[in-house]
Amino acid sequence: MKKSYLVISEQNVKKIVKFREILFFERLSTKVIIHTFNNQIEIYSTLSNVEKKINNSNFYRTHRSYLVNLANVSEIEVIGDRSYMINFFRGDKKAYISRERYSGFCDRLYLEGIML
């Protein structure tokens, strides 16, 4: 059965975070920051470990430091010579796409949506 949320343990509290509320995961040093519509949650893990554990086809690794929820992407912005930034439907948070992963990201994004 496909799970629709994460359970995060923090001291004496278990937090429930629904996948649909996650914009992206970001690796910073030894932590992973979960960016949601309303807040950020820090966990000690690797991005590769998070990617394996969530095993969710709505998420795509766009960069060595970013794992993005395709369902919340609103636009892809060109920011330089073969450099790209992802904007999301809600909020002003942004994530990067490496030029090596841009083509695969677009392929996955187009499979999930309807091109006009």
CSV table of C-alpha atoms in Angstrom, one decimal:
chain,number,residue,atom,x,y,z
A,1,MET,CA,0.0,0.0,0.0
A,2,LYS,CA,1.4,3.4,-1.0
A,3,LYS,CA,1.8,5.7,2.0
A,4,SER,CA,0.6,9.3,1.8
A,5,TYR,CA,2.6,10.8,4.6
A,6,LEU,CA,5.9,10.8,6.6
A,7,VAL,CA,6.2,10.2,10.3
A,8,ILE,CA,9.0,12.2,11.8
A,9,SER,CA,10.3,11.6,15.3
A,10,GLU,CA,11.5,14.7,17.2
A,11,GLN,CA,12.4,14.3,20.9
A,12,ASN,CA,9.0,13.3,22.5
A,13,VAL,CA,6.9,14.2,19.5
A,14,LYS,CA,5.9,12.4,16.3
A,15,LYS,CA,5.0,14.7,13.5
A,16,ILE,CA,2.9,13.7,10.5
A,17,VAL,CA,3.7,15.4,7.2
A,18,LYS,CA,1.5,14.7,4.2
A,19,PHE,CA,3.4,14.2,0.9
A,20,ARG,CA,1.1,16.6,-0.8
A,21,GLU,CA,2.2,19.4,1.5
A,22,ILE,CA,5.9,18.9,0.8
A,23,LEU,CA,7.5,21.2,-1.8
A,24,PHE,CA,10.9,19.6,-1.7
A,25,PHE,CA,13.7,18.1,0.4
A,26,GLU,CA,17.0,19.9,0.6
A,27,ARG,CA,20.4,18.5,1.8
A,28,LEU,CA,22.4,20.9,3.9
A,29,SER,CA,25.6,19.3,5.4
A,30,THR,CA,24.5,16.4,7.6
A,31,LYS,CA,20.8,17.4,7.6
A,32,VAL,CA,17.9,17.3,5.3
A,33,ILE,CA,15.4,20.1,5.4
A,34,ILE,CA,11.8,19.3,4.5
A,35,HIS,CA,10.3,22.4,3.0
A,36,THR,CA,6.5,22.4,3.2
A,37,PHE,CA,3.8,25.0,2.4
A,38,ASN,CA,4.0,26.4,5.9
A,39,ASN,CA,7.3,25.5,7.5
A,40,GLN,CA,10.6,23.7,7.5
A,41,ILE,CA,11.5,20.6,9.4
A,42,GLU,CA,15.1,19.5,9.9
A,43,ILE,CA,16.1,15.9,10.2
A,44,TYR,CA,19.5,14.1,10.4
A,45,SER,CA,19.6,11.9,7.3
A,46,THR,CA,21.0,11.8,3.8
A,47,LEU,CA,19.0,12.7,0.8
A,48,SER,CA,19.6,9.3,-0.7
A,49,ASN,CA,18.2,7.6,2.4
A,50,VAL,CA,15.1,9.9,2.3
A,51,GLU,CA,14.6,9.1,-1.4
A,52,LYS,CA,14.7,5.3,-0.7
A,53,LYS,CA,12.4,5.5,2.3
A,54,ILE,CA,9.7,7.6,0.7
A,55,ASN,CA,9.8,5.5,-2.5
A,56,ASN,CA,7.2,7.9,-4.1
A,57,SER,CA,7.0,8.5,-7.8
A,58,ASN,CA,5.8,12.1,-7.3
A,59,PHE,CA,9.3,13.0,-6.1
A,60,TYR,CA,12.2,13.6,-8.5
A,61,ARG,CA,15.9,14.2,-7.7
A,62,THR,CA,16.7,17.4,-9.6
A,63,HIS,CA,20.1,18.1,-8.1
A,64,ARG,CA,22.5,16.4,-5.6
A,65,SER,CA,20.9,18.6,-2.9
A,66,TYR,CA,17.2,18.6,-4.0
A,67,LEU,CA,14.4,16.1,-4.1
A,68,VAL,CA,11.3,17.8,-5.5
A,69,ASN,CA,7.6,17.1,-5.3
A,70,LEU,CA,6.4,17.2,-9.0
A,71,ALA,CA,2.8,17.8,-7.9
A,72,ASN,CA,3.7,21.3,-6.5
A,73,VAL,CA,5.9,22.6,-9.3
A,74,SER,CA,4.4,25.7,-10.9
A,75,GLU,CA,7.2,26.7,-13.3
A,76,ILE,CA,10.8,26.2,-14.4
A,77,GLU,CA,12.8,29.4,-14.8
A,78,VAL,CA,16.0,29.7,-16.8
A,79,ILE,CA,18.5,31.6,-14.6
A,80,GLY,CA,21.6,31.4,-16.7
A,81,ASP,CA,23.4,29.4,-19.3
A,82,ARG,CA,21.8,26.0,-18.8
A,83,SER,CA,20.9,26.8,-15.2
A,84,TYR,CA,17.3,26.3,-14.0
A,85,MET,CA,15.2,27.2,-10.9
A,86,ILE,CA,11.9,25.6,-9.8
A,87,ASN,CA,9.1,27.7,-8.5
A,88,PHE,CA,6.2,26.2,-6.6
A,89,PHE,CA,2.5,26.9,-6.5
A,90,ARG,CA,2.5,28.3,-3.0
A,91,GLY,CA,5.2,30.3,-1.2
A,92,ASP,CA,8.4,31.8,-2.4
A,93,LYS,CA,10.7,28.9,-1.9
A,94,LYS,CA,12.8,27.7,-4.8
A,95,ALA,CA,14.9,24.7,-5.8
A,96,TYR,CA,17.5,24.1,-8.4
A,97,ILE,CA,17.8,21.7,-11.3
A,98,SER,CA,21.2,20.6,-12.4
A,99,ARG,CA,21.8,20.7,-16.2
A,100,GLU,CA,22.4,16.9,-16.1
A,101,ARG,CA,19.0,16.2,-14.6
A,102,TYR,CA,17.0,18.9,-16.5
A,103,SER,CA,15.9,16.6,-19.4
A,104,GLY,CA,14.9,13.7,-17.1
A,105,PHE,CA,13.0,16.1,-14.9
A,106,CYS,CA,11.1,17.6,-17.8
A,107,ASP,CA,10.3,14.1,-19.1
A,108,ARG,CA,8.8,13.1,-15.7
A,109,LEU,CA,7.0,16.4,-15.3
A,110,TYR,CA,5.4,16.0,-18.7
A,111,LEU,CA,4.3,12.4,-17.9
A,112,GLU,CA,2.5,13.7,-14.9
A,113,GLY,CA,0.7,16.5,-16.6
A,114,ILE,CA,-0.9,17.6,-19.8
A,115,MET,CA,1.1,19.6,-22.3
A,116,LEU,CA,-0.7,22.4,-24.2
